[in-house]
mmCIF file with all atom_site columns, C-alpha atoms in Angstrom:
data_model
loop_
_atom_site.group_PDB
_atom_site.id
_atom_site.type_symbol
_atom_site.label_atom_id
_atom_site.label_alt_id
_atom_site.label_comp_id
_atom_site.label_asym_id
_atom_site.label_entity_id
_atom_site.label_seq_id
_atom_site.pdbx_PDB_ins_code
_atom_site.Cartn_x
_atom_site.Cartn_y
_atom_site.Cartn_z
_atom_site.occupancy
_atom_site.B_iso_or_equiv
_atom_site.pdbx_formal_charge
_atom_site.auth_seq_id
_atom_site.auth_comp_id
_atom_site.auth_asym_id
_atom_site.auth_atom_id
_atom_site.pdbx_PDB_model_num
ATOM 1   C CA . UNK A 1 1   ? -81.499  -132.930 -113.208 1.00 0.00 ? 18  UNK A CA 1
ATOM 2   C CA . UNK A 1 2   ? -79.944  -136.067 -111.758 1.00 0.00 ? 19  UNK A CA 1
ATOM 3   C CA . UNK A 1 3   ? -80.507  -137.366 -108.587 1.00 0.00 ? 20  UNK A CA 1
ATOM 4   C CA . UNK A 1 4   ? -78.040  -137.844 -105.632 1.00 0.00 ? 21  UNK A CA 1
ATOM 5   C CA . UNK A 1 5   ? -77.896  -141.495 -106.060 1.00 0.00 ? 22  UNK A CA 1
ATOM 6   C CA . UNK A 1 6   ? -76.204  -141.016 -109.640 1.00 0.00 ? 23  UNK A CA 1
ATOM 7   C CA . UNK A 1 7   ? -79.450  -142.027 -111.625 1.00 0.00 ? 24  UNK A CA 1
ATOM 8   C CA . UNK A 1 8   ? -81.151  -139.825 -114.318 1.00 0.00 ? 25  UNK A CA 1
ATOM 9   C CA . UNK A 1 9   ? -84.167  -138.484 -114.434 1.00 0.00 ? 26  UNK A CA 1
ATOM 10  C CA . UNK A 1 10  ? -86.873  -137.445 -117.094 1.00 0.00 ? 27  UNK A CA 1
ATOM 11  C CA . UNK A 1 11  ? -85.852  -133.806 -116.639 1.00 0.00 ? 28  UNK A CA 1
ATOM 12  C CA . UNK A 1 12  ? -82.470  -134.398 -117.956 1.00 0.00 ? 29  UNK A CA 1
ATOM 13  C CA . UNK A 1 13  ? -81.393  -132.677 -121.478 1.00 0.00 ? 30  UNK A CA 1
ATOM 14  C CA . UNK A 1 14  ? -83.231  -134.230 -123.968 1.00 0.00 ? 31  UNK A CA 1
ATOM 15  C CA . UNK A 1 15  ? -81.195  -134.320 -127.792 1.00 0.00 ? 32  UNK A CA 1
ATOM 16  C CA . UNK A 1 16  ? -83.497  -134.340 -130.764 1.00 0.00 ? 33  UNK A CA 1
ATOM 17  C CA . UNK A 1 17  ? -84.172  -137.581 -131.462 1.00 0.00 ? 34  UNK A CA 1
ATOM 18  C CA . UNK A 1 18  ? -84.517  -137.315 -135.475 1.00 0.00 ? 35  UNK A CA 1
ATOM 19  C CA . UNK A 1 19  ? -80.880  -136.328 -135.464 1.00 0.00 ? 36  UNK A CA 1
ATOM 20  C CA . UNK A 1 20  ? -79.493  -139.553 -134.732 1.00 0.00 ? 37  UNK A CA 1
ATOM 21  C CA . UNK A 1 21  ? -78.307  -138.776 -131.379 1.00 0.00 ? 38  UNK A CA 1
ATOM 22  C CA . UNK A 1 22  ? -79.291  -140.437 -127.869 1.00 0.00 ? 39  UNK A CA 1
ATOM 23  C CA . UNK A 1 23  ? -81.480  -138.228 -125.357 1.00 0.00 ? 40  UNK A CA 1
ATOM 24  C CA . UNK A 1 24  ? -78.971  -138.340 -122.655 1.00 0.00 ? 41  UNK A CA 1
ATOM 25  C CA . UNK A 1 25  ? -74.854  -137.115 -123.229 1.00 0.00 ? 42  UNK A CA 1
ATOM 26  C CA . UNK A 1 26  ? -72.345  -140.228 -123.467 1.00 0.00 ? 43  UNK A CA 1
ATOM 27  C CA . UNK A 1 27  ? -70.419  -138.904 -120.740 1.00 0.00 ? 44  UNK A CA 1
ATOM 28  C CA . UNK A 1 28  ? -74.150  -138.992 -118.329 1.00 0.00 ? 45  UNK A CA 1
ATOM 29  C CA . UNK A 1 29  ? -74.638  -142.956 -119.041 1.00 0.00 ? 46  UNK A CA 1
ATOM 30  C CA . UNK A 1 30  ? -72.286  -145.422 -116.948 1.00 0.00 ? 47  UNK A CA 1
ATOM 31  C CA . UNK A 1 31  ? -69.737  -147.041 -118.608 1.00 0.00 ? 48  UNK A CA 1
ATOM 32  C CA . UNK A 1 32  ? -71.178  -150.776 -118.503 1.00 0.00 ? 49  UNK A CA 1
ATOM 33  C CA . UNK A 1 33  ? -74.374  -149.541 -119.988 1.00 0.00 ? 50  UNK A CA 1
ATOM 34  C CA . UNK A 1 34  ? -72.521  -147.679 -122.947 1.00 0.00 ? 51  UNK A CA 1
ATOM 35  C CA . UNK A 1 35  ? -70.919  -151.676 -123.183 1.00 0.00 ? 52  UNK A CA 1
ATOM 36  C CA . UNK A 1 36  ? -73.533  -153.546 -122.834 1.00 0.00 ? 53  UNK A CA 1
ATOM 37  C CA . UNK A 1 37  ? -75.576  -155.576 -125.827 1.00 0.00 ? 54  UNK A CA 1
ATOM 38  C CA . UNK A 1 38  ? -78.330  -152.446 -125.929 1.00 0.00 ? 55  UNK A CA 1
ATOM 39  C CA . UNK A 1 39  ? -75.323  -149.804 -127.183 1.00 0.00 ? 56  UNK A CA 1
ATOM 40  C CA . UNK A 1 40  ? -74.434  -152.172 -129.269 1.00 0.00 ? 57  UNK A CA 1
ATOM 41  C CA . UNK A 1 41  ? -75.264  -151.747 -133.350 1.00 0.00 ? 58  UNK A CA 1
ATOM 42  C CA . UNK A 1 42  ? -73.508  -153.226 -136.422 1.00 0.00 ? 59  UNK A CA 1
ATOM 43  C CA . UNK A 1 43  ? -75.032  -150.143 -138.437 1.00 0.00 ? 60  UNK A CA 1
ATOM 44  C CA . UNK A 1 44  ? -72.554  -148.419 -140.938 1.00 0.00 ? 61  UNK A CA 1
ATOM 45  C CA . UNK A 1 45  ? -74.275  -145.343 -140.674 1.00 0.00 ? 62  UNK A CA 1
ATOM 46  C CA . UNK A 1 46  ? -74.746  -145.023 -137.387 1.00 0.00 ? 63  UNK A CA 1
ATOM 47  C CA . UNK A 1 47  ? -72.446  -142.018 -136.866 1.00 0.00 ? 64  UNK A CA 1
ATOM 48  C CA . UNK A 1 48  ? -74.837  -140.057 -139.812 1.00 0.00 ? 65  UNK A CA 1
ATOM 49  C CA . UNK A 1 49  ? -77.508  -138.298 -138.849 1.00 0.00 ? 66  UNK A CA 1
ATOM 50  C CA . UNK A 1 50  ? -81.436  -138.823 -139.382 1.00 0.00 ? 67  UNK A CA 1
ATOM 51  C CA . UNK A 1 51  ? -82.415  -135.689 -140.965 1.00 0.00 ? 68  UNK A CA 1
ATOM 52  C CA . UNK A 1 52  ? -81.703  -134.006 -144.492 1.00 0.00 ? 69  UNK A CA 1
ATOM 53  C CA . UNK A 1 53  ? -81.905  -130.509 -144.741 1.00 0.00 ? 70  UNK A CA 1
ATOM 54  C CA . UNK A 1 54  ? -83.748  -129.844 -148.341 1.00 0.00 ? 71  UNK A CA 1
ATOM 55  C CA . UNK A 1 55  ? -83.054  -126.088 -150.012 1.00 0.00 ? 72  UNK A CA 1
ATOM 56  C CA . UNK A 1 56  ? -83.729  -124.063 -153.484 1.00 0.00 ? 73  UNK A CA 1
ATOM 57  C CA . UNK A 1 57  ? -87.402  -125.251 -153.213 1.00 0.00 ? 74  UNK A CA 1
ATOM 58  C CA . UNK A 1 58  ? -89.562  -123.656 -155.325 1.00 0.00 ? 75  UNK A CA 1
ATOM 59  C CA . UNK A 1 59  ? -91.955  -121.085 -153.631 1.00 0.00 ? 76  UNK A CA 1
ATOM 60  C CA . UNK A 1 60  ? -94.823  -122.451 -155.652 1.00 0.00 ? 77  UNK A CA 1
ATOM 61  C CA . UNK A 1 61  ? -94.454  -125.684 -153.673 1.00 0.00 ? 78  UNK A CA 1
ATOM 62  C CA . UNK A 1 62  ? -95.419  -123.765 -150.420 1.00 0.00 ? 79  UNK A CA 1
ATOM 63  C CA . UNK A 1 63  ? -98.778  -122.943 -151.798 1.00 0.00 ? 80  UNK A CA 1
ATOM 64  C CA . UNK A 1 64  ? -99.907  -126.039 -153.662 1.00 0.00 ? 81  UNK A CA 1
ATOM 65  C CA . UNK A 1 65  ? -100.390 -128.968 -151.096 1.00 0.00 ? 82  UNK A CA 1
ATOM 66  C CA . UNK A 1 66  ? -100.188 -131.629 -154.732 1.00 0.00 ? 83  UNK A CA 1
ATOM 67  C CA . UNK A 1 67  ? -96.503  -130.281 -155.420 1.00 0.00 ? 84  UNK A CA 1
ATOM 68  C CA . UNK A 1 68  ? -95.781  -130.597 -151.705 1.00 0.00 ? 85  UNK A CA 1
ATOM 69  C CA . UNK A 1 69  ? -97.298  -133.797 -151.798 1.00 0.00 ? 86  UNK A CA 1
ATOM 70  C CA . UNK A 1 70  ? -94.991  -134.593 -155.299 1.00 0.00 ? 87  UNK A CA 1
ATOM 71  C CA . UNK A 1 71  ? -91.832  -133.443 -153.341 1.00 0.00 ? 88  UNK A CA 1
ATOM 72  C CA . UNK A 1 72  ? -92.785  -136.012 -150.316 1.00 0.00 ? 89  UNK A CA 1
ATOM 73  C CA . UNK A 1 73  ? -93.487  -138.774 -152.524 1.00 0.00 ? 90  UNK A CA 1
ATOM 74  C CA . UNK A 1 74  ? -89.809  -138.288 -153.381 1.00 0.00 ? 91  UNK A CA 1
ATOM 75  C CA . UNK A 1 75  ? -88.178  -139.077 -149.477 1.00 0.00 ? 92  UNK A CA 1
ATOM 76  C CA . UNK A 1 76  ? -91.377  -141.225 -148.651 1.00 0.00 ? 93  UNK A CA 1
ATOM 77  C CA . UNK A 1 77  ? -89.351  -143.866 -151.414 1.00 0.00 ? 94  UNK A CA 1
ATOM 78  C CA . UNK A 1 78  ? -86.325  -144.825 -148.690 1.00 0.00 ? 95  UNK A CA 1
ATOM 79  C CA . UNK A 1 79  ? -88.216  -144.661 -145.532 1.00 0.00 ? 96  UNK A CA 1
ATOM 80  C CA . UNK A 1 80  ? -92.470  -144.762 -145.681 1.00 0.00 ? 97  UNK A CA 1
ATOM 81  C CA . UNK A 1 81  ? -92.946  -143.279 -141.935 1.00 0.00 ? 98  UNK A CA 1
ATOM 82  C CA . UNK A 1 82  ? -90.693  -140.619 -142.705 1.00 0.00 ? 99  UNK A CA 1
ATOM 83  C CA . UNK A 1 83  ? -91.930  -136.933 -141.491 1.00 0.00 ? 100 UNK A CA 1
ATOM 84  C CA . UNK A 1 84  ? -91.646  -133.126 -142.476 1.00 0.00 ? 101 UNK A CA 1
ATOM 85  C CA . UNK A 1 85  ? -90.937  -129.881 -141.571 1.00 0.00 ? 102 UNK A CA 1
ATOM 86  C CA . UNK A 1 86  ? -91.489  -126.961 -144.105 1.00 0.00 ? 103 UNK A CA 1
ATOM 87  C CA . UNK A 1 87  ? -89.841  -123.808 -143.605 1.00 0.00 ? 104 UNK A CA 1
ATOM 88  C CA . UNK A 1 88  ? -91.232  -121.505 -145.661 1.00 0.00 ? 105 UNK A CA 1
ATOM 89  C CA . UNK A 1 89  ? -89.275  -118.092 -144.325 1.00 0.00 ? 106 UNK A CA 1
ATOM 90  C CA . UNK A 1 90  ? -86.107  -120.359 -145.415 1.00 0.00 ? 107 UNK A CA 1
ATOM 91  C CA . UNK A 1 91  ? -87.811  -122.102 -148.544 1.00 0.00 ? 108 UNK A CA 1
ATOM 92  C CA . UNK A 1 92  ? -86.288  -125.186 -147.141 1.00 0.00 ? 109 UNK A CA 1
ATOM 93  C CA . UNK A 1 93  ? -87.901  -128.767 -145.567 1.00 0.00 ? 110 UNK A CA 1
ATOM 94  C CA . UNK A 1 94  ? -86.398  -131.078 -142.824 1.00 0.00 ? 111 UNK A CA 1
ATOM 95  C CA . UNK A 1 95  ? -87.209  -134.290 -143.545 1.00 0.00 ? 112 UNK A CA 1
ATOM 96  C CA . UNK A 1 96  ? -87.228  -136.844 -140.793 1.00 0.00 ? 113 UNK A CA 1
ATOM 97  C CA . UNK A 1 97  ? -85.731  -140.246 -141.642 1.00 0.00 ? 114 UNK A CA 1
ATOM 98  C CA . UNK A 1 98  ? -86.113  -143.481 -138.517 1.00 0.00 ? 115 UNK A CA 1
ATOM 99  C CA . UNK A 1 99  ? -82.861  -144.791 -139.715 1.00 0.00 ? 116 UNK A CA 1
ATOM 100 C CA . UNK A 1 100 ? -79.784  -143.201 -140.960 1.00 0.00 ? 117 UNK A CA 1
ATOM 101 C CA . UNK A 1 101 ? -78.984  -145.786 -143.873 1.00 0.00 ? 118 UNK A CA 1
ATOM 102 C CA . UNK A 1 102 ? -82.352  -144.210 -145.685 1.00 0.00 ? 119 UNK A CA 1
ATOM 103 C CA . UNK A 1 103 ? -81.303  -140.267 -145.195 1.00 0.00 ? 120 UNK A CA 1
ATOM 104 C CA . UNK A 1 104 ? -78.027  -141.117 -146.610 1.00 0.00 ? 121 UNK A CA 1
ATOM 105 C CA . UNK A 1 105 ? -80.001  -143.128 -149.770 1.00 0.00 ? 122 UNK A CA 1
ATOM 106 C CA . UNK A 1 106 ? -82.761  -140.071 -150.007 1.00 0.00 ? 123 UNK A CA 1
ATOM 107 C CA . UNK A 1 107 ? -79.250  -137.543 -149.616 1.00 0.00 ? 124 UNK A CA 1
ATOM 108 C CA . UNK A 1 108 ? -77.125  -139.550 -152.576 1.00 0.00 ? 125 UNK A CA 1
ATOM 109 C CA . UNK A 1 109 ? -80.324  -140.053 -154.976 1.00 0.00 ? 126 UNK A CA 1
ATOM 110 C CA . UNK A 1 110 ? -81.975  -136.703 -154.522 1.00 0.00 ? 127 UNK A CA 1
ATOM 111 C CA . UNK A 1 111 ? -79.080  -134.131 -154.564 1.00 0.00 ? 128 UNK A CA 1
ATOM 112 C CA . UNK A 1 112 ? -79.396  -132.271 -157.271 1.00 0.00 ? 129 UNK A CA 1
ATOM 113 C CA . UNK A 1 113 ? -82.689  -133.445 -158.224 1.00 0.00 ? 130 UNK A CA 1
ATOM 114 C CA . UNK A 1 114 ? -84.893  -131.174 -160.603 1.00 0.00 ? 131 UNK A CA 1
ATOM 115 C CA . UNK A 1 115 ? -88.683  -131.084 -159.525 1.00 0.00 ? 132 UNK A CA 1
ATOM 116 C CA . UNK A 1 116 ? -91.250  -128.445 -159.914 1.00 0.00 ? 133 UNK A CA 1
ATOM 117 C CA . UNK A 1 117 ? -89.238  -125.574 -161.790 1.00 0.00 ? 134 UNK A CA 1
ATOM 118 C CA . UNK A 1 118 ? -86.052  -126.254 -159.303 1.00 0.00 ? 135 UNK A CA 1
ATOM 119 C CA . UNK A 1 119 ? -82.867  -127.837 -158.517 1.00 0.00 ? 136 UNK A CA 1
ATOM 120 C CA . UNK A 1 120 ? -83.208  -129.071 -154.785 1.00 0.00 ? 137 UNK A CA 1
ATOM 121 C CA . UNK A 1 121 ? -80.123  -129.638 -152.576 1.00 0.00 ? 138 UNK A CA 1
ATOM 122 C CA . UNK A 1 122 ? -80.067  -132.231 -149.644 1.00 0.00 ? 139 UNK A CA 1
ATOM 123 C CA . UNK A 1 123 ? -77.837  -131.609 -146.549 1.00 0.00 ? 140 UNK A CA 1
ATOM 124 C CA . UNK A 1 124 ? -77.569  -133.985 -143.849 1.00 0.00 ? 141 UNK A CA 1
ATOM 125 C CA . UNK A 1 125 ? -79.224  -131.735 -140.859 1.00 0.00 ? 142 UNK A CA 1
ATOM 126 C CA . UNK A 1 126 ? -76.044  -130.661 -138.109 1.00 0.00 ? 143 UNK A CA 1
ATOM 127 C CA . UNK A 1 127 ? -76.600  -132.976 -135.329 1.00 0.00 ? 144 UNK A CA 1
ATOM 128 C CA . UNK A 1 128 ? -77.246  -131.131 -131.852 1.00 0.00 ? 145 UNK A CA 1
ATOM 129 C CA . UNK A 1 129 ? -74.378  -131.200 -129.011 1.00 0.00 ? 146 UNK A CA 1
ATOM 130 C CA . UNK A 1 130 ? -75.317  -132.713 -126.188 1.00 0.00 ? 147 UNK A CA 1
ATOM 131 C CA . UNK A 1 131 ? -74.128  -130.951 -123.196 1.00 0.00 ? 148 UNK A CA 1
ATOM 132 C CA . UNK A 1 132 ? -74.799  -131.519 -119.562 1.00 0.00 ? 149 UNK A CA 1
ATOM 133 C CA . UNK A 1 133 ? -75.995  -128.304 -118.033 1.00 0.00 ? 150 UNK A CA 1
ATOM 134 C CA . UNK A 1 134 ? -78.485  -126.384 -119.924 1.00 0.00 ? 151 UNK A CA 1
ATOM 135 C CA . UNK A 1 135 ? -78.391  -123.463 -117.951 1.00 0.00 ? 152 UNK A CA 1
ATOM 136 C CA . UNK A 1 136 ? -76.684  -120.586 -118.872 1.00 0.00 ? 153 UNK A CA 1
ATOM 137 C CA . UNK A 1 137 ? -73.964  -119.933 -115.746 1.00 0.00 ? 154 UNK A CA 1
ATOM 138 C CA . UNK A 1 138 ? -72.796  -116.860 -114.687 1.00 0.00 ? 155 UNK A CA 1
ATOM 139 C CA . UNK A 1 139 ? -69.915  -115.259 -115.984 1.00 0.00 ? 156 UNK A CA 1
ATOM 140 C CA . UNK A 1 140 ? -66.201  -116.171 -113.384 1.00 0.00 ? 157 UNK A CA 1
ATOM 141 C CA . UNK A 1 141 ? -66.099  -113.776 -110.889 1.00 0.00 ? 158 UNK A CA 1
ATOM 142 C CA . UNK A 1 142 ? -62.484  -112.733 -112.465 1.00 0.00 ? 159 UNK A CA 1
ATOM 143 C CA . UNK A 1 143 ? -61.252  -109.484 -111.882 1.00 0.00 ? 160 UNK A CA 1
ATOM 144 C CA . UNK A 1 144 ? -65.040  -108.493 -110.710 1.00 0.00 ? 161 UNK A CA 1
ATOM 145 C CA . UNK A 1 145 ? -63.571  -106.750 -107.858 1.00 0.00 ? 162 UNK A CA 1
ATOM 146 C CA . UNK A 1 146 ? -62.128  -103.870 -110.206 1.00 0.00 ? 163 UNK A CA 1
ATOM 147 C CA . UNK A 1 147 ? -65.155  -102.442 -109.664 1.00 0.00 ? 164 UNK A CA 1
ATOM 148 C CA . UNK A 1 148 ? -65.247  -98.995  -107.431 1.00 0.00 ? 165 UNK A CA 1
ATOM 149 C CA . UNK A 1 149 ? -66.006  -99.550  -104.713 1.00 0.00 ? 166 UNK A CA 1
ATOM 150 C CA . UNK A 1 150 ? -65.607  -103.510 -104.762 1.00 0.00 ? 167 UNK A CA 1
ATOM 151 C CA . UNK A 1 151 ? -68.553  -104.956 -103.632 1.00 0.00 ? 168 UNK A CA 1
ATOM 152 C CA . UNK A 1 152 ? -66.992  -107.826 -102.509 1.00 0.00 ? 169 UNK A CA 1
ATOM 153 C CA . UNK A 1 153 ? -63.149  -108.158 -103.146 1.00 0.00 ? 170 UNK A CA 1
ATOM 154 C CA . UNK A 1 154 ? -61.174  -111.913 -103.090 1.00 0.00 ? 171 UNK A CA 1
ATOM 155 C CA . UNK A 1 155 ? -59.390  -112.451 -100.113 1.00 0.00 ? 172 UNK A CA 1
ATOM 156 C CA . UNK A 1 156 ? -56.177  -110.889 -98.898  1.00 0.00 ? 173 UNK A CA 1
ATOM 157 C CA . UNK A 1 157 ? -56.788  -107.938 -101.731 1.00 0.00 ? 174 UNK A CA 1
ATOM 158 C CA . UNK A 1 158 ? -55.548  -104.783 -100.824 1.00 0.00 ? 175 UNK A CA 1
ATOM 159 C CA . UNK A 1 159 ? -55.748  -101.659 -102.887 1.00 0.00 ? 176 UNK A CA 1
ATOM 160 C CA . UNK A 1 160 ? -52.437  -100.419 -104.620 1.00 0.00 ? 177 UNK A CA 1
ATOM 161 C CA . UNK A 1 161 ? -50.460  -97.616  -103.627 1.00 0.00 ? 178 UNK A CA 1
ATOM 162 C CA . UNK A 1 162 ? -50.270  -94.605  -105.907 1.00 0.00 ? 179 UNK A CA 1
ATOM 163 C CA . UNK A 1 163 ? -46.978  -94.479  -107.451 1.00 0.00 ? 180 UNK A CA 1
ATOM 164 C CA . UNK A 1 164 ? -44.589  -91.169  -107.040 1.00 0.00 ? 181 UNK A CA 1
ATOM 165 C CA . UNK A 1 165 ? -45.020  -88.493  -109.917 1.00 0.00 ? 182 UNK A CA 1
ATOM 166 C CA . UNK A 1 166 ? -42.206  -88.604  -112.270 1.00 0.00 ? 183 UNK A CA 1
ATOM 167 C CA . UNK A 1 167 ? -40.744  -85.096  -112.437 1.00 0.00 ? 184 UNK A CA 1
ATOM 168 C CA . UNK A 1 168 ? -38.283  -84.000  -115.114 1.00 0.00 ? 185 UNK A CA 1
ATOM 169 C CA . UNK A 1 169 ? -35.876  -81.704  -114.163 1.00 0.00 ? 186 UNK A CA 1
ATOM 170 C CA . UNK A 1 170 ? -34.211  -81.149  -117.657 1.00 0.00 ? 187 UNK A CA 1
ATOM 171 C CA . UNK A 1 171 ? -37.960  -79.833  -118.548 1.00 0.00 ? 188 UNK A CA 1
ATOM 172 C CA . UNK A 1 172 ? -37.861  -77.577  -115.587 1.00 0.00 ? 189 UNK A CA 1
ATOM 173 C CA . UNK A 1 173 ? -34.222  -76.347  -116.711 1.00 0.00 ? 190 UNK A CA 1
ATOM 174 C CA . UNK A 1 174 ? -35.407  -76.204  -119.873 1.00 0.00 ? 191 UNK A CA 1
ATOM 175 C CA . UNK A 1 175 ? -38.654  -74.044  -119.255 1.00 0.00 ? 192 UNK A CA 1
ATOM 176 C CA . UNK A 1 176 ? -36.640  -71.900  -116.713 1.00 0.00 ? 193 UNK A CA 1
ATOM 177 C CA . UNK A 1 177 ? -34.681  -70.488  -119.310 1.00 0.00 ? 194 UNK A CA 1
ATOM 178 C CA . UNK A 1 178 ? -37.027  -69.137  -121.681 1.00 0.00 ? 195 UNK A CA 1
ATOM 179 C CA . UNK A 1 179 ? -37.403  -65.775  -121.986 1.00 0.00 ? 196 UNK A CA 1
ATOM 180 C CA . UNK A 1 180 ? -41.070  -64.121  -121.224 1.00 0.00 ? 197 UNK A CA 1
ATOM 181 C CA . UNK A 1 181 ? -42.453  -62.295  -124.211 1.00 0.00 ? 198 UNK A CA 1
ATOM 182 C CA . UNK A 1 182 ? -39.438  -63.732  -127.142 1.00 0.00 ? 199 UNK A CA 1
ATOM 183 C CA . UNK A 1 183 ? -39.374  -66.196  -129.573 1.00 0.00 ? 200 UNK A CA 1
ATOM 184 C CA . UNK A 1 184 ? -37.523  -69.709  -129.198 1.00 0.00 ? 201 UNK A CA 1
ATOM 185 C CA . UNK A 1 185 ? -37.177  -71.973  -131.862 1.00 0.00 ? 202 UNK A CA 1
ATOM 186 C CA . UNK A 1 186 ? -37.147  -75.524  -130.878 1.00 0.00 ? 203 UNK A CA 1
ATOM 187 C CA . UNK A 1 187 ? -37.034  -77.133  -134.215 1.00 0.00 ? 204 UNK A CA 1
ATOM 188 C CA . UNK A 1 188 ? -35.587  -75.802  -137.763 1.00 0.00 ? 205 UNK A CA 1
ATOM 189 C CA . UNK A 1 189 ? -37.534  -76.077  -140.653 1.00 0.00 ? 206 UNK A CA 1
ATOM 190 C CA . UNK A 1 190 ? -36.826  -78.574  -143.410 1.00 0.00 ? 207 UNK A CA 1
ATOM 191 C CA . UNK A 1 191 ? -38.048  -78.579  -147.240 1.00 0.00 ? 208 UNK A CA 1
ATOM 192 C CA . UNK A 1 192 ? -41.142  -80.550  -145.874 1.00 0.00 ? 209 UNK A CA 1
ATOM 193 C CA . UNK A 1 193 ? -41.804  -79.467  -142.671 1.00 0.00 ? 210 UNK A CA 1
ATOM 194 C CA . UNK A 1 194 ? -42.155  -76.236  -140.719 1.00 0.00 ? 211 UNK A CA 1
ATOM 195 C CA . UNK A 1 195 ? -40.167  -74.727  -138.191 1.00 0.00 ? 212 UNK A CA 1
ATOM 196 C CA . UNK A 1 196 ? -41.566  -75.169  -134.412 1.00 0.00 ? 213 UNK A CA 1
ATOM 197 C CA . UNK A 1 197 ? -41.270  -71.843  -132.548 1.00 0.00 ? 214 UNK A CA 1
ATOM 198 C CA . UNK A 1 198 ? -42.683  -71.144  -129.235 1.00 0.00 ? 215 UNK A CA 1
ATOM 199 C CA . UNK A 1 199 ? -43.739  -67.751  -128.048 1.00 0.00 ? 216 UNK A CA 1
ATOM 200 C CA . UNK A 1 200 ? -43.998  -67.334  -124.366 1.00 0.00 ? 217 UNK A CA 1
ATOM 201 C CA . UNK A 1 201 ? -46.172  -64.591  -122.672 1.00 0.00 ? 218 UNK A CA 1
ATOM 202 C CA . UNK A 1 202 ? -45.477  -61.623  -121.023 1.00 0.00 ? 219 UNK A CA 1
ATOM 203 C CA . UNK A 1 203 ? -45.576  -61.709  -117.118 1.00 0.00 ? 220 UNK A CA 1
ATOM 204 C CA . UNK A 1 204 ? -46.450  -59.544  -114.305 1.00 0.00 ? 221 UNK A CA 1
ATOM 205 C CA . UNK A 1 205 ? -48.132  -56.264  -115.667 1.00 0.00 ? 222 UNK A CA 1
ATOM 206 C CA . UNK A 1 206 ? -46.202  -56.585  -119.046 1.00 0.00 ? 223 UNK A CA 1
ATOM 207 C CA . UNK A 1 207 ? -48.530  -58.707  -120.161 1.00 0.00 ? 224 UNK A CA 1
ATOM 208 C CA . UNK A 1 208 ? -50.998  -55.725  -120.395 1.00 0.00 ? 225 UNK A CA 1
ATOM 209 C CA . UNK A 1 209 ? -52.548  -56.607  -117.120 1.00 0.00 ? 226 UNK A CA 1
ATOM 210 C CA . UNK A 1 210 ? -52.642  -52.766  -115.824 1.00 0.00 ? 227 UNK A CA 1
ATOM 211 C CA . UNK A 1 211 ? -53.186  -52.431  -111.708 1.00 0.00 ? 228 UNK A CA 1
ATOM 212 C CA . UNK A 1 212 ? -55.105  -50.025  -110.449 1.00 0.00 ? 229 UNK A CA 1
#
């Protein structure tokens, strides 16, 4: 992390450096530094990354170390220190490029070149966003006093009141004047529906309830 003085330290995020991008976020480095001669470059390419992504390889490349040698000799054309990454699980290779002028010569030439029983693709590898925190932060404390009982509510919070119970007296009137033990149809039937009829129960001993 930084220090108090404003200066950055060796701890700070580090960015992949075969993807083009500087070890420290644009945003981190002082503005006469990001003018100054050093941030300066007249490359083209400069907002490309380093890296190609390389897929449909072969699987026979994985075992033989002369057609993985064959496929290297390929990239090792545009840039002779370049390095590699084989992912077998993925049958793809990351190849490494120092400048981004040769993984965009390797990514024009080499796309959709046929070698060893294949067609291999080259992708230009997705650079990595620098951020400036690499911690993960907890979540805002938003509405986190919802829970019962609130640990620890926001200030001046105050629990609501329950509101009144809504009563409906036409229901009551209605109810009222139903006749224990009949039959009351509330809705006719149609050619595609059926009547709704309610049948209320008997009360008091009526209702076969026999004292004794």
């Amino acid at each position: 992390m930084a220090e108090n003085n404003g200066e950055l330290s060796e701890d700070d995020i580090i960015i992949n450096d075969q993807d083009g991008l500087p070890n420290v976020h644009p945003n981190l480095i002082p503005e006469a530094e990001i003018d100054s001669p050093e941030h300066q470059t007249d490359d083209e390419f400069e907002d490309l990354p380093t890296s190609l992504i390389v897929t449909n390889i072969h699987d026979s490349v994985f075992t033989s170390q002369d057609k993985k040698r064959e496929l290297e000799d390929l990239f090792k054309i545009y840039d002779s220190d370049v390095t590699f990454q084989w992912l077998r699980s993925f049958r793809r290779l990351r190849v490494n490029f120092h400048t981004a002028f040769a993984a965009a010569s390797a990514r024009i030439q080499l796309h959709q070149y046929k070698i060893n029983e294949s067609i291999i693709t080259c992708y230009f590898a997705q650079p990595v966003t620098p951020v400036k925190n690499p911690n993960l932060q907890p979540p805002a404390p938003y509405k986190q006093f919802l829970i019962s009982p609130p640990a620890s509510p926001p200030l001046d919070w105050e629990p609501r009141a329950e509101g009144e119970p809504i009563i409906n007296h036409d229901l009551l009137a209605a109810l009222a004047t139903l006749t224990p033990g009949g039959s009351h149809e509330l809705h006719p039937p149609s050619p595609g529906q059926p009547a709704i009829v309610v049948h209320t129960a008997l009360g008091g001993a009526a209702s076969g309830a026999k004292p004794r």
